[in-house]
């Protein structure tokens, strides 16, 4: 009998080991669920399921409360004992929930019901069904981010009245904004691969406490595919391949990813190639949008030729390559190391809106294009989990990035091609900590260091003779540095109430050396070394698990960068922007209130109202250089301007939506965004804020069965009249339609779209759809590119 009793613990060992591997499945389809997140506070632990739905839950031993969630599924909270009662756990699919898991709000995992900020999550299921061509298109499909496109190879987001360098982009927790992010439209989003994006989060409102400069109106966070560890002694091999065609631009895209995982080590490779032809616009809409003619170079002479098909936007096509390589090593439950390499490059692509400008009845530009947009990132991350006095979990991120871009323009029938090249080396280090203090308090804190080195050169090339001479650079030789410490405190005095407060101190340093060879600047160096403080305070009250109310006051800041201080460029015909070394930080002050409620298990309604003030705003204003208000730039007498702290702006609005779960697998959802902004002008008057998008939104009617997903949806955009346009937009008659008085305006539009996805087998699926069913000819507000007309999409994917 004693021998039998002694054997019992030994016999239990394999049983316990087996119980520590759990498989999560969809309750209806019984299919395994990838990327389900599990997290607990005591112990501080986090894990995700692999492609087979498996997860090792060893790190959660003894936990009383484990949050289990995935986008589109109801969150479950179980103890470790409850979790390990069975080999499988089934999740219930639902879009009706207010307790989704988010990361961007604090740089650590939290449930959305504990976060006073508005955060939108876009999951991989949405990407697979909608098949966005770029990550900019992916954001647009959220119905909450407005996308402007100056050309096909681009996509510049607008959030809550602001854009470009007043928004922040992060990739796997690393800042992507550089010292040359400009106030004009930026295109860096296209460097990210939608196929390699596992999850996207958008935090609305200032995020400077956690992310520093530029996070004035929002933070867009992209999280790439994660290598999956095996939960058995056998290697876990996963992967997939996709081939896609779309008709509006004769797009051909191919993608594959493959991962191999062992118990402690895993690797993943992802590659995507896309080729886009010239984009075809719709057939029903303003004639002003037609591309009736374009410029070709024939025998060294620029000639205007008639476009055989005016609906084809000649010279918009381009191609792109994206590569991702990730390594993951987990030697123990406490330590995890990761390495990420990302590379993206494009072909040359034309700045389409610049090719539409005319002067004296002829095109102003014969050529205006960007050279290849290159981006490379090396990221080393280390995560340590342990119950220490200073932290429960720590993450270190060390990143090296290289950005390269160029601009090339030549006036019509002029021989000189102006070439301007920029390269930025960006180094960053982040150390983030999280510490639970008892059951009611939690502290998130960290330090950050950033260094940007900017190199800019220029050449002037005679295309007739082939002679190349040195030309003025766009930027001075510069470095930009930022060093910061931050902390966020969360307190739950009672279960229904969460209080949050945060503060950040940031010190930035900018050094620039100016070349006076081409322009007689009255200075040769500029140095800025100043500090900035930002903070936030908020509360979330949850009267019931299905009802949440939030209040939040936060500040954001943007420190002057190299683009603000030192750029020389033509901002518009007849104007040239020159350096201004006397710049200070601009600040945003934001207040918002939000509410979300779930009715039964069939309806979720939410709304957020916000009001933002931008003070000491960095804006372009008339200026003098050596006492002159005009200088000759690129052969043209131009008004001198500079970036100055010379204005304030206000913007307020409402973001709202609902999700309705209907019987028999049907669903209805909608998002709507309304905002109104004003900006102070040079003479003290106020005018509409340029980046305050018109009312826009999206509405979906969906159907889901076991292997079939259908989505009929409408996207829409209200009119912007001439009177409601910003003054600088009023001068861009070449991208707008004309009203009855002959003034430019942006007409209202809507599109109807349909997507269908069918899982043929466990390993093979197909997605097809038609965008812009009615073939509307429309141009989103402030865009140079006319949007695609009727667009047929076919995508085949295989998984293993």
Short mmCIF file of N, CA and C in Angstrom, two decimals, residues 475-624:
data_model
loop_
_atom_site.label_atom_id
_atom_site.label_comp_id
_atom_site.label_asym_id
_atom_site.label_seq_id
_atom_site.Cartn_x
_atom_site.Cartn_y
_atom_site.Cartn_z
N UNK A 475 17.74 69.89 -46.08
CA UNK A 475 17.91 70.09 -44.64
C UNK A 475 19.36 70.38 -44.31
N UNK A 476 19.61 71.02 -43.17
CA UNK A 476 21.00 71.17 -42.70
C UNK A 476 21.50 69.85 -42.13
N UNK A 477 22.79 69.76 -41.97
CA UNK A 477 23.37 68.59 -41.28
C UNK A 477 22.95 68.68 -39.83
N UNK A 478 22.22 67.66 -39.35
CA UNK A 478 21.55 67.83 -38.06
C UNK A 478 21.54 66.55 -37.23
N UNK A 479 21.40 66.77 -35.93
CA UNK A 479 21.08 65.68 -35.01
C UNK A 479 19.92 66.14 -34.12
N UNK A 480 19.08 65.19 -33.76
CA UNK A 480 17.94 65.47 -32.87
C UNK A 480 17.93 64.39 -31.81
N UNK A 481 17.87 64.82 -30.54
CA UNK A 481 17.91 63.88 -29.43
C UNK A 481 16.74 64.12 -28.49
N UNK A 482 16.30 63.05 -27.85
CA UNK A 482 15.20 63.15 -26.89
C UNK A 482 15.45 62.17 -25.76
N UNK A 483 15.33 62.64 -24.53
CA UNK A 483 15.52 61.81 -23.35
C UNK A 483 14.36 62.06 -22.39
N UNK A 484 13.79 60.96 -21.86
CA UNK A 484 12.57 61.14 -21.10
C UNK A 484 12.44 60.10 -20.00
N UNK A 485 11.63 60.47 -18.99
CA UNK A 485 11.20 59.55 -17.95
C UNK A 485 9.69 59.74 -17.80
N UNK A 486 8.98 58.64 -17.59
CA UNK A 486 7.52 58.76 -17.49
C UNK A 486 6.99 57.79 -16.44
N UNK A 487 5.76 58.07 -15.97
CA UNK A 487 5.10 57.17 -15.02
C UNK A 487 3.59 57.31 -15.16
N UNK A 488 2.90 56.18 -15.07
CA UNK A 488 1.44 56.14 -15.03
C UNK A 488 1.01 55.37 -13.79
N UNK A 489 0.04 55.92 -13.09
CA UNK A 489 -0.45 55.30 -11.86
C UNK A 489 -1.92 54.96 -12.03
N UNK A 490 -2.28 53.73 -11.67
CA UNK A 490 -3.65 53.27 -11.76
C UNK A 490 -4.12 52.80 -10.38
N UNK A 491 -5.30 53.29 -9.97
CA UNK A 491 -5.82 52.97 -8.65
C UNK A 491 -7.30 52.58 -8.76
N UNK A 492 -7.65 51.43 -8.17
CA UNK A 492 -9.03 50.96 -8.17
C UNK A 492 -9.53 50.92 -6.73
N UNK A 493 -10.09 52.06 -6.24
CA UNK A 493 -10.57 52.07 -4.85
C UNK A 493 -11.69 51.08 -4.61
N UNK A 494 -12.52 50.87 -5.63
CA UNK A 494 -13.54 49.84 -5.62
C UNK A 494 -13.52 49.17 -6.99
N UNK A 495 -14.15 48.01 -7.09
CA UNK A 495 -14.08 47.24 -8.31
C UNK A 495 -14.64 48.00 -9.51
N UNK A 496 -15.62 48.86 -9.27
CA UNK A 496 -16.32 49.54 -10.37
C UNK A 496 -15.61 50.81 -10.84
N UNK A 497 -14.61 51.26 -10.12
CA UNK A 497 -13.99 52.56 -10.43
C UNK A 497 -12.48 52.41 -10.62
N UNK A 498 -11.99 52.97 -11.72
CA UNK A 498 -10.55 53.00 -11.98
C UNK A 498 -10.10 54.45 -12.16
N UNK A 499 -9.12 54.86 -11.39
CA UNK A 499 -8.54 56.20 -11.51
C UNK A 499 -7.15 56.07 -12.10
N UNK A 500 -6.79 57.01 -12.98
CA UNK A 500 -5.48 56.94 -13.64
C UNK A 500 -4.88 58.32 -13.75
N UNK A 501 -3.56 58.39 -13.59
CA UNK A 501 -2.84 59.65 -13.75
C UNK A 501 -1.45 59.35 -14.28
N UNK A 502 -0.91 60.26 -15.08
CA UNK A 502 0.42 60.05 -15.65
C UNK A 502 1.16 61.35 -15.84
N UNK A 503 2.48 61.26 -15.88
CA UNK A 503 3.32 62.43 -16.11
C UNK A 503 4.58 62.01 -16.84
N UNK A 504 5.10 62.90 -17.65
CA UNK A 504 6.33 62.65 -18.40
C UNK A 504 7.16 63.93 -18.44
N UNK A 505 8.46 63.78 -18.23
CA UNK A 505 9.38 64.88 -18.51
C UNK A 505 10.25 64.48 -19.68
N UNK A 506 10.36 65.37 -20.64
CA UNK A 506 11.11 65.11 -21.87
C UNK A 506 12.09 66.26 -22.11
N UNK A 507 13.34 65.91 -22.36
CA UNK A 507 14.32 66.92 -22.74
C UNK A 507 14.79 66.62 -24.15
N UNK A 508 14.73 67.62 -25.02
CA UNK A 508 15.12 67.42 -26.41
C UNK A 508 16.25 68.38 -26.79
N UNK A 509 17.09 67.92 -27.67
CA UNK A 509 18.26 68.69 -28.12
C UNK A 509 18.32 68.62 -29.65
N UNK A 510 18.44 69.76 -30.29
CA UNK A 510 18.55 69.81 -31.75
C UNK A 510 19.77 70.65 -32.11
N UNK A 511 20.66 70.08 -32.90
CA UNK A 511 21.84 70.79 -33.38
C UNK A 511 21.86 70.74 -34.90
N UNK A 512 22.07 71.89 -35.52
CA UNK A 512 22.06 71.97 -36.98
C UNK A 512 23.19 72.86 -37.47
N UNK A 513 23.79 72.44 -38.60
CA UNK A 513 24.83 73.23 -39.25
C UNK A 513 24.37 73.55 -40.67
N UNK A 514 24.34 74.84 -40.99
CA UNK A 514 23.80 75.30 -42.27
C UNK A 514 24.91 75.59 -43.27
N UNK A 515 24.63 75.18 -44.49
CA UNK A 515 25.54 75.47 -45.61
C UNK A 515 25.05 76.75 -46.28
N UNK A 516 25.91 77.77 -46.29
CA UNK A 516 25.52 79.06 -46.89
C UNK A 516 25.99 79.20 -48.33
N UNK A 517 26.39 78.09 -48.94
CA UNK A 517 26.88 78.15 -50.32
C UNK A 517 25.78 78.64 -51.27
N UNK A 518 24.55 78.19 -51.06
CA UNK A 518 23.48 78.49 -52.00
C UNK A 518 22.51 79.56 -51.50
N UNK A 519 22.38 79.68 -50.17
CA UNK A 519 21.47 80.68 -49.60
C UNK A 519 22.21 81.45 -48.52
N UNK A 520 22.11 82.77 -48.54
CA UNK A 520 22.89 83.59 -47.59
C UNK A 520 22.19 83.67 -46.23
N UNK A 521 22.10 82.55 -45.52
CA UNK A 521 21.49 82.57 -44.20
C UNK A 521 22.30 83.47 -43.27
N UNK A 522 21.65 84.20 -42.39
CA UNK A 522 22.38 85.07 -41.45
C UNK A 522 22.93 84.28 -40.26
N UNK A 523 22.97 82.95 -40.34
CA UNK A 523 23.48 82.10 -39.27
C UNK A 523 24.05 80.85 -39.91
N UNK A 524 24.96 80.20 -39.24
CA UNK A 524 25.54 78.95 -39.75
C UNK A 524 25.22 77.76 -38.85
N UNK A 525 24.79 78.03 -37.62
CA UNK A 525 24.40 76.95 -36.71
C UNK A 525 23.12 77.33 -35.99
N UNK A 526 22.43 76.32 -35.50
CA UNK A 526 21.26 76.53 -34.66
C UNK A 526 21.25 75.43 -33.61
N UNK A 527 20.93 75.81 -32.38
CA UNK A 527 20.94 74.85 -31.27
C UNK A 527 19.71 75.10 -30.40
N UNK A 528 19.00 74.03 -30.12
CA UNK A 528 17.86 74.09 -29.21
C UNK A 528 18.05 73.01 -28.15
N UNK A 529 17.91 73.37 -26.89
CA UNK A 529 17.99 72.41 -25.78
C UNK A 529 16.97 72.84 -24.74
N UNK A 530 15.82 72.16 -24.75
CA UNK A 530 14.72 72.57 -23.89
C UNK A 530 13.98 71.35 -23.36
N UNK A 531 13.15 71.59 -22.37
CA UNK A 531 12.36 70.52 -21.77
C UNK A 531 10.88 70.69 -22.04
N UNK A 532 10.15 69.59 -21.89
CA UNK A 532 8.70 69.61 -22.06
C UNK A 532 8.09 68.65 -21.05
N UNK A 533 6.97 69.06 -20.48
CA UNK A 533 6.25 68.24 -19.52
C UNK A 533 4.85 67.97 -20.04
N UNK A 534 4.42 66.74 -19.94
CA UNK A 534 3.05 66.40 -20.31
C UNK A 534 2.44 65.53 -19.23
N UNK A 535 1.12 65.54 -19.16
CA UNK A 535 0.45 64.78 -18.11
C UNK A 535 -0.93 64.36 -18.52
N UNK A 536 -1.53 63.52 -17.71
CA UNK A 536 -2.89 63.07 -17.96
C UNK A 536 -3.53 62.66 -16.64
N UNK A 537 -4.84 62.79 -16.57
CA UNK A 537 -5.61 62.33 -15.44
C UNK A 537 -6.96 61.87 -15.95
N UNK A 538 -7.42 60.71 -15.50
CA UNK A 538 -8.67 60.18 -16.03
C UNK A 538 -9.33 59.23 -15.06
N UNK A 539 -10.57 58.87 -15.38
CA UNK A 539 -11.33 57.94 -14.56
C UNK A 539 -12.26 57.13 -15.43
N UNK A 540 -12.46 55.88 -15.03
CA UNK A 540 -13.42 55.01 -15.70
C UNK A 540 -14.35 54.42 -14.63
N UNK A 541 -15.64 54.60 -14.84
CA UNK A 541 -16.63 54.05 -13.91
C UNK A 541 -17.46 53.00 -14.64
N UNK A 542 -17.48 51.79 -14.07
CA UNK A 542 -18.21 50.67 -14.66
C UNK A 542 -19.34 50.25 -13.71
N UNK A 543 -20.53 50.86 -13.83
CA UNK A 543 -21.63 50.50 -12.92
C UNK A 543 -21.97 49.02 -12.96
N UNK A 544 -21.85 48.44 -14.16
CA UNK A 544 -22.07 47.01 -14.36
C UNK A 544 -21.02 46.51 -15.34
N UNK A 545 -20.87 45.19 -15.48
CA UNK A 545 -19.91 44.68 -16.47
C UNK A 545 -20.25 45.08 -17.91
N UNK A 546 -21.45 45.60 -18.14
CA UNK A 546 -21.87 45.96 -19.50
C UNK A 546 -22.09 47.47 -19.68
N UNK A 547 -21.52 48.25 -18.79
CA UNK A 547 -21.79 49.69 -18.84
C UNK A 547 -20.55 50.42 -18.35
N UNK A 548 -20.00 51.34 -19.17
CA UNK A 548 -18.75 52.01 -18.84
C UNK A 548 -18.82 53.48 -19.21
N UNK A 549 -18.35 54.34 -18.29
CA UNK A 549 -18.28 55.79 -18.52
C UNK A 549 -16.86 56.25 -18.20
N UNK A 550 -16.29 57.07 -19.07
CA UNK A 550 -14.91 57.52 -18.86
C UNK A 550 -14.78 59.02 -19.02
N UNK A 551 -13.85 59.59 -18.26
CA UNK A 551 -13.45 60.99 -18.38
C UNK A 551 -11.93 61.03 -18.49
N UNK A 552 -11.42 61.95 -19.30
CA UNK A 552 -9.96 62.02 -19.44
C UNK A 552 -9.53 63.42 -19.82
N UNK A 553 -8.53 63.92 -19.11
CA UNK A 553 -7.87 65.17 -19.49
C UNK A 553 -6.40 64.84 -19.72
N UNK A 554 -5.88 65.25 -20.86
CA UNK A 554 -4.49 64.91 -21.17
C UNK A 554 -3.85 66.03 -21.98
N UNK A 555 -2.55 66.11 -21.89
CA UNK A 555 -1.79 67.07 -22.68
C UNK A 555 -0.84 66.31 -23.60
N UNK A 556 -0.57 66.92 -24.73
CA UNK A 556 0.40 66.38 -25.67
C UNK A 556 1.33 67.49 -26.11
N UNK A 557 2.48 67.10 -26.63
CA UNK A 557 3.42 68.13 -27.09
C UNK A 557 4.13 67.67 -28.34
N UNK A 558 4.63 68.63 -29.06
CA UNK A 558 5.51 68.35 -30.20
C UNK A 558 6.69 69.30 -30.13
N UNK A 559 7.86 68.74 -29.97
CA UNK A 559 9.07 69.56 -29.95
C UNK A 559 9.51 69.84 -31.38
N UNK A 560 10.10 70.99 -31.63
CA UNK A 560 10.56 71.30 -32.99
C UNK A 560 11.54 70.25 -33.49
N UNK A 561 11.36 69.85 -34.74
CA UNK A 561 12.30 68.88 -35.30
C UNK A 561 13.09 69.55 -36.43
N UNK A 562 13.88 68.77 -37.12
CA UNK A 562 14.74 69.32 -38.17
C UNK A 562 13.90 69.88 -39.31
N UNK A 563 12.78 69.23 -39.61
CA UNK A 563 11.92 69.73 -40.68
C UNK A 563 11.36 71.10 -40.33
N UNK A 564 11.03 71.33 -39.06
CA UNK A 564 10.51 72.64 -38.64
C UNK A 564 11.60 73.70 -38.70
N UNK A 565 12.75 73.37 -38.18
CA UNK A 565 13.79 74.37 -37.99
C UNK A 565 14.57 74.69 -39.26
N UNK A 566 14.89 73.66 -40.05
CA UNK A 566 15.92 73.88 -41.06
C UNK A 566 15.58 73.64 -42.50
N UNK A 567 14.33 73.42 -42.82
CA UNK A 567 13.99 73.02 -44.18
C UNK A 567 13.98 74.20 -45.15
N UNK A 568 14.44 73.91 -46.37
CA UNK A 568 14.28 74.83 -47.48
C UNK A 568 13.51 74.09 -48.57
N UNK A 569 12.30 74.56 -48.87
CA UNK A 569 11.50 73.88 -49.90
C UNK A 569 10.40 74.82 -50.39
N UNK A 570 9.82 74.47 -51.53
CA UNK A 570 8.71 75.25 -52.05
C UNK A 570 7.41 74.65 -51.51
N UNK A 571 6.74 75.40 -50.64
CA UNK A 571 5.53 74.90 -50.00
C UNK A 571 4.34 74.97 -50.95
N UNK A 572 4.37 75.91 -51.87
CA UNK A 572 3.32 76.10 -52.86
C UNK A 572 3.89 77.00 -53.94
N UNK A 573 3.26 77.08 -55.10
CA UNK A 573 3.80 77.95 -56.16
C UNK A 573 3.99 79.38 -55.68
N UNK A 574 5.21 79.90 -55.82
CA UNK A 574 5.48 81.28 -55.45
C UNK A 574 5.87 81.51 -54.01
N UNK A 575 6.05 80.43 -53.22
CA UNK A 575 6.45 80.56 -51.83
C UNK A 575 7.60 79.60 -51.53
N UNK A 576 8.52 80.05 -50.66
CA UNK A 576 9.63 79.20 -50.26
C UNK A 576 9.78 79.30 -48.75
N UNK A 577 9.92 78.14 -48.09
CA UNK A 577 10.10 78.09 -46.65
C UNK A 577 11.59 78.02 -46.34
N UNK A 578 12.06 78.88 -45.43
CA UNK A 578 13.47 78.93 -45.07
C UNK A 578 13.62 78.64 -43.58
N UNK A 579 14.85 78.34 -43.12
CA UNK A 579 15.05 77.97 -41.71
C UNK A 579 14.72 79.09 -40.74
N UNK A 580 14.27 78.67 -39.54
CA UNK A 580 14.03 79.59 -38.42
C UNK A 580 14.55 78.92 -37.15
N UNK A 581 15.66 79.41 -36.59
CA UNK A 581 16.26 78.74 -35.42
C UNK A 581 15.58 79.08 -34.09
N UNK A 582 14.57 79.94 -34.10
CA UNK A 582 13.95 80.40 -32.85
C UNK A 582 12.58 79.75 -32.66
N UNK A 583 12.59 78.46 -32.32
CA UNK A 583 11.34 77.71 -32.19
C UNK A 583 11.20 77.12 -30.80
N UNK A 584 9.94 76.95 -30.37
CA UNK A 584 9.64 76.37 -29.09
C UNK A 584 8.63 75.22 -29.26
N UNK A 585 8.37 74.52 -28.18
CA UNK A 585 7.44 73.40 -28.19
C UNK A 585 6.01 73.88 -28.35
N UNK A 586 5.21 73.13 -29.09
CA UNK A 586 3.77 73.38 -29.14
C UNK A 586 3.07 72.36 -28.25
N UNK A 587 1.96 72.79 -27.63
CA UNK A 587 1.24 71.95 -26.67
C UNK A 587 -0.22 71.79 -27.07
N UNK A 588 -0.75 70.60 -26.79
CA UNK A 588 -2.18 70.34 -26.97
C UNK A 588 -2.79 70.02 -25.62
N UNK A 589 -4.00 70.53 -25.40
CA UNK A 589 -4.76 70.27 -24.18
C UNK A 589 -6.08 69.65 -24.59
N UNK A 590 -6.34 68.43 -24.11
CA UNK A 590 -7.50 67.68 -24.60
C UNK A 590 -8.37 67.21 -23.44
N UNK A 591 -9.67 67.38 -23.61
CA UNK A 591 -10.64 66.83 -22.66
C UNK A 591 -11.63 65.99 -23.44
N UNK A 592 -11.93 64.81 -22.90
CA UNK A 592 -12.90 63.96 -23.57
C UNK A 592 -13.73 63.18 -22.56
N UNK A 593 -14.92 62.84 -22.98
CA UNK A 593 -15.82 62.03 -22.18
C UNK A 593 -16.37 60.93 -23.08
N UNK A 594 -16.42 59.73 -22.57
CA UNK A 594 -16.89 58.61 -23.37
C UNK A 594 -17.82 57.71 -22.59
N UNK A 595 -18.64 56.99 -23.31
CA UNK A 595 -19.56 56.04 -22.69
C UNK A 595 -19.77 54.87 -23.63
N UNK A 596 -19.91 53.69 -23.05
CA UNK A 596 -20.19 52.48 -23.83
C UNK A 596 -21.12 51.60 -23.02
N UNK A 597 -22.10 51.02 -23.70
CA UNK A 597 -23.06 50.16 -23.01
C UNK A 597 -23.43 48.99 -23.90
N UNK A 598 -23.52 47.82 -23.28
CA UNK A 598 -23.97 46.61 -23.95
C UNK A 598 -25.37 46.27 -23.46
N UNK A 599 -26.28 46.09 -24.40
CA UNK A 599 -27.65 45.71 -24.08
C UNK A 599 -27.81 44.23 -24.36
N UNK A 600 -28.07 43.47 -23.28
CA UNK A 600 -28.19 42.04 -23.43
C UNK A 600 -26.89 41.48 -23.98
N UNK A 601 -27.02 40.59 -24.96
CA UNK A 601 -25.84 40.08 -25.66
C UNK A 601 -25.94 40.35 -27.15
N UNK A 602 -26.69 41.43 -27.50
CA UNK A 602 -26.94 41.66 -28.92
C UNK A 602 -26.59 43.06 -29.40
N UNK A 603 -26.39 44.05 -28.51
CA UNK A 603 -26.17 45.42 -28.96
C UNK A 603 -25.12 46.11 -28.09
N UNK A 604 -24.15 46.72 -28.76
CA UNK A 604 -23.16 47.58 -28.10
C UNK A 604 -23.23 48.96 -28.72
N UNK A 605 -23.30 50.00 -27.89
CA UNK A 605 -23.33 51.38 -28.35
C UNK A 605 -22.24 52.15 -27.62
N UNK A 606 -21.50 52.98 -28.34
CA UNK A 606 -20.47 53.79 -27.68
C UNK A 606 -20.38 55.15 -28.35
N UNK A 607 -19.93 56.14 -27.58
CA UNK A 607 -19.73 57.49 -28.10
C UNK A 607 -18.67 58.18 -27.28
N UNK A 608 -17.89 59.02 -27.94
CA UNK A 608 -16.85 59.82 -27.29
C UNK A 608 -16.91 61.23 -27.85
N UNK A 609 -16.95 62.21 -26.95
CA UNK A 609 -16.89 63.62 -27.35
C UNK A 609 -15.57 64.21 -26.86
N UNK A 610 -14.94 65.05 -27.68
CA UNK A 610 -13.63 65.59 -27.31
C UNK A 610 -13.53 67.07 -27.69
N UNK A 611 -12.65 67.76 -27.00
CA UNK A 611 -12.32 69.15 -27.30
C UNK A 611 -10.82 69.32 -27.09
N UNK A 612 -10.13 69.81 -28.11
CA UNK A 612 -8.68 69.94 -28.07
C UNK A 612 -8.26 71.37 -28.42
N UNK A 613 -7.33 71.90 -27.66
CA UNK A 613 -6.72 73.21 -27.94
C UNK A 613 -5.25 72.99 -28.25
N UNK A 614 -4.79 73.50 -29.36
CA UNK A 614 -3.37 73.47 -29.71
C UNK A 614 -2.81 74.87 -29.54
N UNK A 615 -1.85 75.02 -28.64
CA UNK A 615 -1.31 76.34 -28.31
C UNK A 615 0.15 76.43 -28.76
N UNK A 616 0.55 77.66 -29.11
CA UNK A 616 1.92 77.90 -29.56
C UNK A 616 2.24 77.06 -30.80
N UNK A 617 1.24 76.92 -31.67
CA UNK A 617 1.33 76.00 -32.80
C UNK A 617 2.43 76.40 -33.77
N UNK A 618 3.14 75.38 -34.26
CA UNK A 618 4.18 75.58 -35.27
C UNK A 618 3.50 75.62 -36.64
N UNK A 619 3.49 76.79 -37.26
CA UNK A 619 2.79 76.99 -38.53
C UNK A 619 3.67 77.81 -39.47
N UNK A 620 3.36 77.76 -40.77
CA UNK A 620 4.07 78.58 -41.76
C UNK A 620 3.51 79.99 -41.76
N UNK A 621 4.41 80.95 -41.71
CA UNK A 621 4.02 82.36 -41.78
C UNK A 621 5.03 83.10 -42.64
N UNK A 622 4.63 84.26 -43.17
CA UNK A 622 5.55 85.10 -43.94
C UNK A 622 6.73 85.51 -43.06
N UNK A 623 7.88 85.68 -43.71
CA UNK A 623 9.15 85.86 -42.98
C UNK A 623 10.05 86.72 -43.83
N UNK A 624 11.17 87.11 -43.28
CA UNK A 624 12.17 87.82 -44.08
C UNK A 624 13.51 87.12 -43.93
#
